[in-house]
Amino acid sequence: MCPMPQVTRSGLTLERVSRALAASTPRTLDIPGFRRAAVLVPLVEEAGGLSLLLTVRSATLRSHAGQVALPGGRLEPGEDAVAAALRETREEVGLEVPREAVLGELSDHPSPAGYVARPVVAHVAWPQELSPDPGEVAETFLVPLDELRATPPRSEVRQLKEGTRRRIFFYRWRDKEIWGFTGNVIRNLFDVIDGRHDEDPFTA
């Protein structure tokens, strides 16, 4: 099992996140030529508050090697976003998350690999013994949400496939650079929690 940092903190609660997700409407994104995918946003509840479970992609992967990521992947035939996110999470890190643990969904986000992915937010029972697939995951770690939320992100505009331009957000936490698709999902989560629904901050 990978070591997890323990940090004393307070602030965000599962109840608050659940209420915010229920009050928001995820944006649907359809880009011609992009395939559908889903990722899990795994929230861990500890005595000091909520943490987000993230992974570091294996250095041997052909795309986004070594980058911080959320567990997930493409939808298989007959799957919805929730089923795909839960299956991919189980396959990548050995994390068992039942469907009833899902709190809600965030807006669709594109990735440079040519996918549009729907983030699925879920409460993860903790602790669990993880068994990361070494071919996909080099490391797992927990980030206290309060610490990350207090970190002002920087952003820049990048061009994805098919000429799609998006504003990309970057968060720095300890020795980790959390950016790109993952950074944008985190920004989306904080926008929902803080009730910012009026504009799309990712439009370039």
PDB file of N, CA, C and O in Angstrom, residues 150-176:
ATOM      1  N   ALA A 150      -7.177  26.270  -0.948  1.00  0.00           N
ATOM      2  CA  ALA A 150      -6.537  27.512  -0.538  1.00  0.00           C
ATOM      3  C   ALA A 150      -5.365  27.892  -1.441  1.00  0.00           C
ATOM      4  O   ALA A 150      -4.735  28.940  -1.236  1.00  0.00           O
ATOM      5  N   THR A 151      -5.063  27.043  -2.438  1.00  0.00           N
ATOM      6  CA  THR A 151      -3.941  27.282  -3.345  1.00  0.00           C
ATOM      7  C   THR A 151      -4.442  27.960  -4.616  1.00  0.00           C
ATOM      8  O   THR A 151      -5.159  27.331  -5.402  1.00  0.00           O
ATOM      9  N   PRO A 152      -4.098  29.233  -4.866  1.00  0.00           N
ATOM     10  CA  PRO A 152      -4.553  29.887  -6.099  1.00  0.00           C
ATOM     11  C   PRO A 152      -3.903  29.208  -7.307  1.00  0.00           C
ATOM     12  O   PRO A 152      -2.675  29.120  -7.386  1.00  0.00           O
ATOM     13  N   PRO A 153      -4.706  28.726  -8.258  1.00  0.00           N
ATOM     14  CA  PRO A 153      -4.114  28.091  -9.433  1.00  0.00           C
ATOM     15  C   PRO A 153      -3.663  29.121 -10.457  1.00  0.00           C
ATOM     16  O   PRO A 153      -4.170  30.238 -10.493  1.00  0.00           O
ATOM     17  N   ARG A 154      -2.712  28.742 -11.269  1.00  0.00           N
ATOM     18  CA  ARG A 154      -2.399  29.538 -12.453  1.00  0.00           C
ATOM     19  C   ARG A 154      -3.055  28.866 -13.643  1.00  0.00           C
ATOM     20  O   ARG A 154      -3.489  27.707 -13.554  1.00  0.00           O
ATOM     21  N   SER A 155      -3.161  29.573 -14.754  1.00  0.00           N
ATOM     22  CA  SER A 155      -3.810  28.980 -15.917  1.00  0.00           C
ATOM     23  C   SER A 155      -3.170  29.490 -17.198  1.00  0.00           C
ATOM     24  O   SER A 155      -2.506  30.530 -17.229  1.00  0.00           O
ATOM     25  N   GLU A 156      -3.360  28.720 -18.262  1.00  0.00           N
ATOM     26  CA  GLU A 156      -2.933  29.131 -19.592  1.00  0.00           C
ATOM     27  C   GLU A 156      -3.812  28.437 -20.615  1.00  0.00           C
ATOM     28  O   GLU A 156      -4.468  27.432 -20.310  1.00  0.00           O
ATOM     29  N   VAL A 157      -3.836  28.972 -21.810  1.00  0.00           N
ATOM     30  CA  VAL A 157      -4.664  28.404 -22.874  1.00  0.00           C
ATOM     31  C   VAL A 157      -3.828  27.416 -23.681  1.00  0.00           C
ATOM     32  O   VAL A 157      -2.704  27.715 -24.076  1.00  0.00           O
ATOM     33  N   ARG A 158      -4.383  26.225 -23.891  1.00  0.00           N
ATOM     34  CA  ARG A 158      -3.732  25.194 -24.690  1.00  0.00           C
ATOM     35  C   ARG A 158      -4.670  24.758 -25.812  1.00  0.00           C
ATOM     36  O   ARG A 158      -5.889  24.832 -25.682  1.00  0.00           O
ATOM     37  N   GLN A 159      -4.079  24.264 -26.908  1.00  0.00           N
ATOM     38  CA  GLN A 159      -4.874  23.728 -28.009  1.00  0.00           C
ATOM     39  C   GLN A 159      -4.848  22.211 -27.946  1.00  0.00           C
ATOM     40  O   GLN A 159      -3.780  21.594 -27.869  1.00  0.00           O
ATOM     41  N   LEU A 160      -6.038  21.592 -27.979  1.00  0.00           N
ATOM     42  CA  LEU A 160      -6.164  20.149 -27.977  1.00  0.00           C
ATOM     43  C   LEU A 160      -6.346  19.659 -29.417  1.00  0.00           C
ATOM     44  O   LEU A 160      -6.175  20.413 -30.366  1.00  0.00           O
ATOM     45  N   LYS A 161      -6.692  18.396 -29.561  1.00  0.00           N
ATOM     46  CA  LYS A 161      -6.949  17.851 -30.888  1.00  0.00           C
ATOM     47  C   LYS A 161      -8.130  18.552 -31.549  1.00  0.00           C
ATOM     48  O   LYS A 161      -8.970  19.140 -30.894  1.00  0.00           O
ATOM     49  N   GLU A 162      -8.181  18.447 -32.862  1.00  0.00           N
ATOM     50  CA  GLU A 162      -9.292  18.987 -33.655  1.00  0.00           C
ATOM     51  C   GLU A 162      -9.438  20.497 -33.485  1.00  0.00           C
ATOM     52  O   GLU A 162     -10.515  21.055 -33.676  1.00  0.00           O
ATOM     53  N   GLY A 163      -8.349  21.184 -33.099  1.00  0.00           N
ATOM     54  CA  GLY A 163      -8.371  22.636 -32.978  1.00  0.00           C
ATOM     55  C   GLY A 163      -9.106  23.164 -31.770  1.00  0.00           C
ATOM     56  O   GLY A 163      -9.365  24.367 -31.675  1.00  0.00           O
ATOM     57  N   THR A 164      -9.473  22.309 -30.822  1.00  0.00           N
ATOM     58  CA  THR A 164     -10.185  22.741 -29.623  1.00  0.00           C
ATOM     59  C   THR A 164      -9.240  23.447 -28.667  1.00  0.00           C
ATOM     60  O   THR A 164      -8.185  22.915 -28.309  1.00  0.00           O
ATOM     61  N   ARG A 165      -9.600  24.654 -28.268  1.00  0.00           N
ATOM     62  CA  ARG A 165      -8.778  25.429 -27.331  1.00  0.00           C
ATOM     63  C   ARG A 165      -9.474  25.471 -25.972  1.00  0.00           C
ATOM     64  O   ARG A 165     -10.685  25.692 -25.897  1.00  0.00           O
ATOM     65  N   ARG A 166      -8.699  25.257 -24.909  1.00  0.00           N
ATOM     66  CA  ARG A 166      -9.247  25.251 -23.554  1.00  0.00           C
ATOM     67  C   ARG A 166      -8.273  25.944 -22.618  1.00  0.00           C
ATOM     68  O   ARG A 166      -7.054  25.875 -22.785  1.00  0.00           O
ATOM     69  N   ARG A 167      -8.836  26.597 -21.605  1.00  0.00           N
ATOM     70  CA  ARG A 167      -8.006  27.129 -20.529  1.00  0.00           C
ATOM     71  C   ARG A 167      -7.695  26.002 -19.560  1.00  0.00           C
ATOM     72  O   ARG A 167      -8.589  25.281 -19.117  1.00  0.00           O
ATOM     73  N   ILE A 168      -6.421  25.831 -19.242  1.00  0.00           N
ATOM     74  CA  ILE A 168      -5.943  24.745 -18.398  1.00  0.00           C
ATOM     75  C   ILE A 168      -5.475  25.319 -17.060  1.00  0.00           C
ATOM     76  O   ILE A 168      -4.750  26.315 -17.025  1.00  0.00           O
ATOM     77  N   PHE A 169      -5.873  24.671 -15.967  1.00  0.00           N
ATOM     78  CA  PHE A 169      -5.515  25.139 -14.627  1.00  0.00           C
ATOM     79  C   PHE A 169      -4.429  24.250 -14.010  1.00  0.00           C
ATOM     80  O   PHE A 169      -4.406  23.034 -14.208  1.00  0.00           O
ATOM     81  N   PHE A 170      -3.538  24.921 -13.270  1.00  0.00           N
ATOM     82  CA  PHE A 170      -2.394  24.266 -12.635  1.00  0.00           C
ATOM     83  C   PHE A 170      -2.444  24.520 -11.132  1.00  0.00           C
ATOM     84  O   PHE A 170      -2.519  25.670 -10.688  1.00  0.00           O
ATOM     85  N   TYR A 171      -2.365  23.451 -10.347  1.00  0.00           N
ATOM     86  CA  TYR A 171      -2.278  23.550  -8.891  1.00  0.00           C
ATOM     87  C   TYR A 171      -0.951  22.941  -8.440  1.00  0.00           C
ATOM     88  O   TYR A 171      -0.587  21.843  -8.872  1.00  0.00           O
ATOM     89  N   ARG A 172      -0.244  23.652  -7.568  1.00  0.00           N
ATOM     90  CA  ARG A 172       0.989  23.130  -7.002  1.00  0.00           C
ATOM     91  C   ARG A 172       0.721  22.715  -5.559  1.00  0.00           C
ATOM     92  O   ARG A 172       0.282  23.520  -4.742  1.00  0.00           O
ATOM     93  N   TRP A 173       0.966  21.449  -5.233  1.00  0.00           N
ATOM     94  CA  TRP A 173       0.797  20.957  -3.859  1.00  0.00           C
ATOM     95  C   TRP A 173       2.034  20.145  -3.481  1.00  0.00           C
ATOM     96  O   TRP A 173       2.323  19.118  -4.080  1.00  0.00           O
ATOM     97  N   ARG A 174       2.776  20.670  -2.505  1.00  0.00           N
ATOM     98  CA  ARG A 174       4.031  20.048  -2.084  1.00  0.00           C
ATOM     99  C   ARG A 174       4.917  19.838  -3.312  1.00  0.00           C
ATOM    100  O   ARG A 174       5.228  20.787  -4.019  1.00  0.00           O
ATOM    101  N   ASP A 175       5.321  18.596  -3.594  1.00  0.00           N
ATOM    102  CA  ASP A 175       6.195  18.368  -4.746  1.00  0.00           C
ATOM    103  C   ASP A 175       5.422  17.953  -5.991  1.00  0.00           C
ATOM    104  O   ASP A 175       6.022  17.543  -6.984  1.00  0.00           O
ATOM    105  N   LYS A 176       4.105  18.088  -5.962  1.00  0.00           N
ATOM    106  CA  LYS A 176       3.268  17.633  -7.064  1.00  0.00           C
ATOM    107  C   LYS A 176       2.720  18.810  -7.870  1.00  0.00           C
ATOM    108  O   LYS A 176       2.232  19.788  -7.315  1.00  0.00           O
TER     109      LYS A 176
END
